Coordinates of C-alpha atoms and ligand atoms in Angstrom, one line a residue:
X228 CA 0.0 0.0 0.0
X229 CA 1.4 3.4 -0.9
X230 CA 0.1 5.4 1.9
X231 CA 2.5 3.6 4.2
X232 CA 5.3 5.3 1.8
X233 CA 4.5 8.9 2.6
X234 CA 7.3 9.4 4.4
X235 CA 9.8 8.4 1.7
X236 CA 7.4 10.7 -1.1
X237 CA 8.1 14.0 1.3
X238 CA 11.7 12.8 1.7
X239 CA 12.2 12.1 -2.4
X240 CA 10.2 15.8 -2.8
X241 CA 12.5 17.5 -0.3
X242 CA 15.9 16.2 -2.4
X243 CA 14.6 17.2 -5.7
X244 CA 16.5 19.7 -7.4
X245 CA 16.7 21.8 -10.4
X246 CA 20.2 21.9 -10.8
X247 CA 20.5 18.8 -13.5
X248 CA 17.6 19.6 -15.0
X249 CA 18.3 20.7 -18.9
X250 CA 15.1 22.7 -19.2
X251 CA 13.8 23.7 -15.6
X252 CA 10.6 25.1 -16.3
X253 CA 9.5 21.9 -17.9
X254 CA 10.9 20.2 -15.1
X255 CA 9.1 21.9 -12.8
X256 CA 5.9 21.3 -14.5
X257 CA 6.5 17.8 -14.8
X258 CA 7.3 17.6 -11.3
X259 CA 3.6 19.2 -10.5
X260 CA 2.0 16.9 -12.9
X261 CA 3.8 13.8 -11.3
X262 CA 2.8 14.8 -7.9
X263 CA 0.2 17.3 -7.8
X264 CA -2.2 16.8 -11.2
X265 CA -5.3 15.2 -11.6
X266 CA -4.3 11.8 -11.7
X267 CA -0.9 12.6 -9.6
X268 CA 0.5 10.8 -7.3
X269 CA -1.5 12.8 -4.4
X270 CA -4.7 12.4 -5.6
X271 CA -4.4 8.7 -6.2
X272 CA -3.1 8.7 -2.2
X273 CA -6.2 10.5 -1.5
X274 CA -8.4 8.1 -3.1
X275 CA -6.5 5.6 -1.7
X276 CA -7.3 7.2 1.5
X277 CA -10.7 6.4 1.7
X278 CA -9.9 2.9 2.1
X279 CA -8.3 3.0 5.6
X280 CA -10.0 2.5 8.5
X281 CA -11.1 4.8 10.5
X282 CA -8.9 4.7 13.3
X283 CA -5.7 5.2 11.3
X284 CA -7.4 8.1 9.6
X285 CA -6.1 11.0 11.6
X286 CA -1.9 9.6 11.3
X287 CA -2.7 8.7 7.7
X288 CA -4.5 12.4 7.3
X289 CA -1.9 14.7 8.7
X290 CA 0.6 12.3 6.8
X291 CA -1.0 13.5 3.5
X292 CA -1.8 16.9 4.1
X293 CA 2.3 17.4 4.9
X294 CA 2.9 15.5 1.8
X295 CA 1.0 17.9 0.0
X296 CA 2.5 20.9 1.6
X297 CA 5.8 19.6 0.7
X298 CA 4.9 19.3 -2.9
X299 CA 3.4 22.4 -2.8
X300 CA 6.1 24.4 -1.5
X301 CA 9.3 22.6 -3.5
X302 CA 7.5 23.7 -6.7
X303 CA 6.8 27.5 -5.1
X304 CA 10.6 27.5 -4.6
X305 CA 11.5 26.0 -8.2
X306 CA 9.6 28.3 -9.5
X307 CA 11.2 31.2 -7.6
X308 CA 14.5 29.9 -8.4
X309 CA 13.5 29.5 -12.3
X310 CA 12.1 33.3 -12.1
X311 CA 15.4 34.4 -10.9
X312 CA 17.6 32.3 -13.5
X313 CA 15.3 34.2 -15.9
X314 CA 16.3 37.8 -15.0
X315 CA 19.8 37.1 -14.0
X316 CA 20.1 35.8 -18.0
X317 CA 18.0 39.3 -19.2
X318 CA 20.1 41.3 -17.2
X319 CA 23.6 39.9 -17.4
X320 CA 26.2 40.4 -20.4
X321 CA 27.5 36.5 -20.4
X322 CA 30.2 37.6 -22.8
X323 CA 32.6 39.4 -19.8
X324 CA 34.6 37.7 -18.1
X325 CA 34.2 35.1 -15.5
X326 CA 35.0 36.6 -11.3
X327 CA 38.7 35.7 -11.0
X328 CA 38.8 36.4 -7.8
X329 CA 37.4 33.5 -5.8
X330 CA 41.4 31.2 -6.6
X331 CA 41.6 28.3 -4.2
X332 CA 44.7 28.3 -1.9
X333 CA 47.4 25.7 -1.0
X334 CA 46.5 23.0 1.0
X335 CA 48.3 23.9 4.6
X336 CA 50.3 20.4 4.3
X337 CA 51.5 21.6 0.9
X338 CA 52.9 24.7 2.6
X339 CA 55.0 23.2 5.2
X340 CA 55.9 20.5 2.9
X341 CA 57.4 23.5 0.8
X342 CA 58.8 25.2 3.4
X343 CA 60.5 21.4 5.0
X344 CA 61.9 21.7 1.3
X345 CA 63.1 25.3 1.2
X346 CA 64.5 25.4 4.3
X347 CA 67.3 21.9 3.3
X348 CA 67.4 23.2 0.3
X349 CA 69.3 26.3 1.6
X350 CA 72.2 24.0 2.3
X351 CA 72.1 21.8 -0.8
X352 CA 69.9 18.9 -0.7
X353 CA 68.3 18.1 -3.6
X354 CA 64.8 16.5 -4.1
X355 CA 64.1 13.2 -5.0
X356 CA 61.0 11.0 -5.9
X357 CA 59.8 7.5 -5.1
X358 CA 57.1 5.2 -6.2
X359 CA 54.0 5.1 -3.2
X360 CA 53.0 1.3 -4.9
X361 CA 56.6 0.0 -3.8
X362 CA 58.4 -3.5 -3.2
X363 CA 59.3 -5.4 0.3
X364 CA 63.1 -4.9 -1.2
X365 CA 62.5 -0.8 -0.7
X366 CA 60.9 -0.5 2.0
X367 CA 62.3 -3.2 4.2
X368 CA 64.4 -6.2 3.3
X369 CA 67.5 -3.2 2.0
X370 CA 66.9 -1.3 5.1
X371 CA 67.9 -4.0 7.1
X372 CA 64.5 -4.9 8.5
X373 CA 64.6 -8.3 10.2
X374 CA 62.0 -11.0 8.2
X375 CA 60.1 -11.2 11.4
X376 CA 59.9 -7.3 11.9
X377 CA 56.6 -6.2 13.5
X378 CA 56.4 -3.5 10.7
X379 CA 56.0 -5.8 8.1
X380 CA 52.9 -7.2 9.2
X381 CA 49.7 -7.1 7.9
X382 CA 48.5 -5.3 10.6
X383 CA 50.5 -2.1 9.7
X384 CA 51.3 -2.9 6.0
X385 CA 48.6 -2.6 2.8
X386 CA 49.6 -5.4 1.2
X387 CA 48.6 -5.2 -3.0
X388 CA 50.4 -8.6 -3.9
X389 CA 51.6 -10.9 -1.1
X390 CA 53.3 -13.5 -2.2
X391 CA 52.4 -17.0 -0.7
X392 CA 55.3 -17.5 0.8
X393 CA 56.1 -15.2 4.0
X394 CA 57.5 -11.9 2.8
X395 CA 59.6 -12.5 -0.2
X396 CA 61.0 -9.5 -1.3
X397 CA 58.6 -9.4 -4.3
X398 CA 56.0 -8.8 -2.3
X399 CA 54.2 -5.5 -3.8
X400 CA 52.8 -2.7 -1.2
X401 CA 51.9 0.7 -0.2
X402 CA 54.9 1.9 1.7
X403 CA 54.5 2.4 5.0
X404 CA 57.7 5.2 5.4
X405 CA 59.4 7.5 2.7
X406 CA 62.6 5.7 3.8
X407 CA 62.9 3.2 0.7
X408 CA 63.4 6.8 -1.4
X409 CA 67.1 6.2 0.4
X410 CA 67.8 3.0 -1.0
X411 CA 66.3 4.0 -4.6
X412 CA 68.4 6.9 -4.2
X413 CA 71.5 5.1 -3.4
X414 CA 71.3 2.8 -6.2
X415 CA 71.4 5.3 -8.5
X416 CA 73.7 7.9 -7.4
X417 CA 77.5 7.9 -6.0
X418 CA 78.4 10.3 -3.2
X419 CA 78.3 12.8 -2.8
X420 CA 74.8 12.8 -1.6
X421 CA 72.9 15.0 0.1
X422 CA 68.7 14.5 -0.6
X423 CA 65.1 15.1 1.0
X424 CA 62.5 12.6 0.0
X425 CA 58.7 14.0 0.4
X426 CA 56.0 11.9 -0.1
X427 CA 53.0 9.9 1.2
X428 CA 53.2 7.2 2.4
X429 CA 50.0 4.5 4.3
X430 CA 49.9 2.4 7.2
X431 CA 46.7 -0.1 8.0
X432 CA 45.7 2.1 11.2
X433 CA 42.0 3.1 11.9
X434 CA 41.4 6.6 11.2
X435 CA 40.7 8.6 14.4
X436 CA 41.5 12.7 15.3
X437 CA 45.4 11.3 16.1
X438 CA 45.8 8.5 13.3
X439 CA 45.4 8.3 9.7
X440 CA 45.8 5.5 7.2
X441 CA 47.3 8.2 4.6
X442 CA 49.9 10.8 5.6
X443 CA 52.9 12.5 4.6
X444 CA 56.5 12.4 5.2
X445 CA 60.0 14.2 4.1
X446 CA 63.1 12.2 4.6
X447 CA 66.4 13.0 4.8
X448 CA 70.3 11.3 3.7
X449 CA 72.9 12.6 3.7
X450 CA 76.4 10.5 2.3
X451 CA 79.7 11.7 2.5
X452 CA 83.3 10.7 3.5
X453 CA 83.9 11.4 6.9
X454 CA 79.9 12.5 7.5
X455 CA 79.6 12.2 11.8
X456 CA 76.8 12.7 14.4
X457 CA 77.8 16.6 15.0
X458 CA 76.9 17.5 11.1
X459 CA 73.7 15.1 11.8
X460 CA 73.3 17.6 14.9
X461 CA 73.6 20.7 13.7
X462 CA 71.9 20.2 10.7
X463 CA 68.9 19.5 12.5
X464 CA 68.9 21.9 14.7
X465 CA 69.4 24.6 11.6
X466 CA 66.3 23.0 10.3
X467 CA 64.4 23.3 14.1
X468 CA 65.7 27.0 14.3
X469 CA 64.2 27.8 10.5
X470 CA 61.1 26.5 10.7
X471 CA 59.9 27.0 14.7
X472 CA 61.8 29.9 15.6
X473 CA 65.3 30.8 16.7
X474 CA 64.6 30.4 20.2
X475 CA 63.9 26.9 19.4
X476 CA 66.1 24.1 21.4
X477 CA 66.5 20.5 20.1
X478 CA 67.5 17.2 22.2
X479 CA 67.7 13.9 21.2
X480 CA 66.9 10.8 22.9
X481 CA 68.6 7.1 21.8
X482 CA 66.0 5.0 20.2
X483 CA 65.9 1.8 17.6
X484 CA 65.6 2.1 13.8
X485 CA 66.6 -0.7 11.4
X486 CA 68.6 1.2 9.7
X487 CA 70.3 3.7 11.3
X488 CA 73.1 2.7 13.7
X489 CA 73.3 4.6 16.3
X490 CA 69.3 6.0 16.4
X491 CA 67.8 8.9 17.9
X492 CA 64.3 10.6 17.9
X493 CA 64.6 14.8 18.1
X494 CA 62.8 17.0 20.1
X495 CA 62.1 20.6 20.0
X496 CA 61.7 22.9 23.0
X497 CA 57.8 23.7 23.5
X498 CA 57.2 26.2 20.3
X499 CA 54.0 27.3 22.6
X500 CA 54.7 27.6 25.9
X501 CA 58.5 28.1 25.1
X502 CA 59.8 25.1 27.3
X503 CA 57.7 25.6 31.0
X504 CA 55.0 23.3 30.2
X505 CA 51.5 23.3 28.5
X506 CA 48.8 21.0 27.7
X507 CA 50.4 20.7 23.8
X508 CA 54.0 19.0 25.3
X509 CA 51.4 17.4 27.9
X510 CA 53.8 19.1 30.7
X511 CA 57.2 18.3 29.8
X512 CA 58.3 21.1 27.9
X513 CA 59.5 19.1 24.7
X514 CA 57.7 18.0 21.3
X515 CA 58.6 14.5 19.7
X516 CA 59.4 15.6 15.8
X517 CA 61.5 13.7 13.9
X518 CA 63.3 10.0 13.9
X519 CA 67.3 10.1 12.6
X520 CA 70.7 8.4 13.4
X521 CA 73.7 7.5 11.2
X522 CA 72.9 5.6 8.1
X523 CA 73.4 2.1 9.2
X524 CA 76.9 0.0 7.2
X525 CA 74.8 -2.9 6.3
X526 CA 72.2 -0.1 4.6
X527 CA 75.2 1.5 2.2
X528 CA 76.5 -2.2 1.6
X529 CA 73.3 -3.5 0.4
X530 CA 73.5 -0.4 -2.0
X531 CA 76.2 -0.3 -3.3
X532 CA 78.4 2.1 -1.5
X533 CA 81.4 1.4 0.3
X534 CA 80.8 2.1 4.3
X535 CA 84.8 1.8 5.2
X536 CA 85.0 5.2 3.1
X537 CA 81.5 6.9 3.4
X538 CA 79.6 7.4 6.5
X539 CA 76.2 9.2 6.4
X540 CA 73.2 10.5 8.4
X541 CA 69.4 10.5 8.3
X542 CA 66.0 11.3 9.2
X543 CA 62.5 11.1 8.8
X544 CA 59.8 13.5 10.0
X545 CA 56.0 13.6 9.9
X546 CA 54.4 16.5 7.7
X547 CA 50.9 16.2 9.2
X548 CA 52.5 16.2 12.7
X549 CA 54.6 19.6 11.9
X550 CA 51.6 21.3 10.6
X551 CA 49.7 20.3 13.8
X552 CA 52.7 22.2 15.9
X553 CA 53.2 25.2 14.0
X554 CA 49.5 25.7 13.9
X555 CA 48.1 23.8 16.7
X556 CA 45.7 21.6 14.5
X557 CA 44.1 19.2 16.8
X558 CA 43.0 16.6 14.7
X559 CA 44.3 14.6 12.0
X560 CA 41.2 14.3 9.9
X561 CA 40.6 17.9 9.2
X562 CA 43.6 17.7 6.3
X563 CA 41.5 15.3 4.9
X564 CA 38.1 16.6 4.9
X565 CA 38.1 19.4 2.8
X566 CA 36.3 21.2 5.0
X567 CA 36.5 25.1 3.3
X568 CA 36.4 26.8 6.8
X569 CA 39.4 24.9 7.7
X570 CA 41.3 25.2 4.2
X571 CA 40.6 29.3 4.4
X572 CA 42.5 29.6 7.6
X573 CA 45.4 28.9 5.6
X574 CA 45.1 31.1 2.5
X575 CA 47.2 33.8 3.3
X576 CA 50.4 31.3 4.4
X577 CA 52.2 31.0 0.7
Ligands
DAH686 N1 61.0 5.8 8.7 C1 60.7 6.2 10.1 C2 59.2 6.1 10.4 O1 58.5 6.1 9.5 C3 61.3 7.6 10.4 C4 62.8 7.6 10.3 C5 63.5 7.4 11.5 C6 63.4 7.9 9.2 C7 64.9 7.4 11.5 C8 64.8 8.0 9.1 C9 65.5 7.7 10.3 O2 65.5 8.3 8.1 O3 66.9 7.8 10.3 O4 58.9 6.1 11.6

């Protein structure tokens, strides 16, 4: 029985729209003939009506009457909207030119990737590229990731051909780090070499306001003769200076990375409350923002370069996670969402 649809009719008249229609005011008086003409779709409900027993006929009544208000009012406000078309197309010369003034703006992780980039580029790294759709090789097995390595596993790592048997290096995936850009890198260059590596890069995590399944990085390597922990150091703590401020203080705590030998994570004095303790460095004074440590041998062996005459540093840094820092963004999503009242905030950073 129809009448039991109503609710879906006033929904379907509430959607309907104008805006695909190729010649509205025919639409609109199909759309009246459809639900509001003789033998429309209302009337048949209201002969329909007579059928129901009586003590459903008060719900069923007011049911119809707000279907009919509903129809009656969509096709007042198409016919408005038609009117208006009309005059704006009398009164408008369509042959100026179009409002240039409504440009969209950089995307905020754009930005800081840029500046990331401008600021190493200063002291002569380079950019280079990698592939997102990578192989095990890249992105573990030449970075001297262990075959049982938690990272590996399916849990963090979008597989898009696994081989049957456990993690061959054939095995084709998103990468999970902008890391294997070293080893492609490596392979095709001879030290000198002095790169940063942006990109995206996935991991299989559920999205929430502090995880993502997509987000950016910017790597780092740097290969030289002779290459120690101080330039790592100081390099990094020109690149904390440049891009949070001079006052800006870096400290590095040991940590574990595949393939750097010794490891560190960096991090920067509290760019809002300027070391004494906020909410933001939950207290302590200091921000997490970057892995790095010296390039491990086994990682320059496996490509190619001799480690009893080079020595070299790297590291690897979060883009989403310095945006949220130099502009207190408190949830991950918001990059992603397009939202335009988020985006705008950003239109005047270049
Ligand atoms: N690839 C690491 C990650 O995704 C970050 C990293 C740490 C990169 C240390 C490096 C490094 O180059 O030396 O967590």
């Amino acid at each position: 029985m129809k009448l039991n649809n109503i609710e879906d009719f006033i929904r379907e008249i509430q959607m309907a729209s104008l805006e695909k229609a190729m010649d509205r005011a025919a639409f609109v008086e199909q759309f009246r003939i459809k639900y509001l003409g003789k033998k429309g779709l209302i009337s048949e409900l209201f002969e329909e009506f007579k059928t129901v027993p009586n003590e459903q006929k008060k719900e069923m009544g007011q049911a119809l009457n707000r279907l009919k208000t509903a129809a009656q009012a969509k096709i007042e406000e198409f016919k408005s909207s038609v009117e208006k078309l009309e005059q704006q197309s009398q009164t408008s010369d369509l042959t100026l030119p179009t409002d240039y003034s409504a440009v969209g703006s950089r995307h905020v992780l754009s930005v800081v990737m840029n500046e990331i980039i401008d600021i190493f580029s200063r002291i002569g790294f380079t950019v280079a590229d990698g592939p997102e759709i990578e192989d095990d090789y890249h992105v573990f097995t030449a970075l001297n990731f262990a075959l049982d390595h938690p990272a590996r596993d399916m849990q963090d790592t979008f597989f898009v051909e696994k081989e049957p048997s456990v993690n061959k290096p054939t095995d084709v995936l998103l990468r999970t780090h902008t890391s294997g850009v070293q080893v492609r890198v490596m392979e095709q260059q001879k030290p000198p070499i002095r790169v940063i590596m942006p990109g995206r890069v996935f991991r299989n995590e559920a999205i929430s306001a502090r995880a993502h399944c997509i987000f950016h990085q910017v790597e780092g390597l740097y290969v030289d003769k002779k290459v120690t922990f101080a330039d790592l150091k100081q390099t990094l703590l020109y690149f904390a200076k440049e891009m949070f401020g001079e006052q800006t203080q870096i400290r590095l705590r040991p940590s574990y990375f595949p393939f750097t030998e010794p490891s560190a994570e960096m991090d920067i004095s509290c760019n809002i409350c300027g070391g004494k303790g906020c909410n933001i460095c939950k207290g302590t004074g200091w921000l997490e923002i970057l892995g790095c440590g010296m390039v491990d041998p086994n990682v320059l062996e496996t490509s190619g370069i001799d480690s009893k005459e080079y020595s070299g540093f790297a590291f690897g840094m979060g883009v989403e996670r310095m945006a949220m820092l130099k502009y207190q963004i408190r949830d991950l999503r918001l990059y992603f969402e397009n939202d335009l009242r988020f985006l705008r905030q950003f239109d005047t950073i270049v």
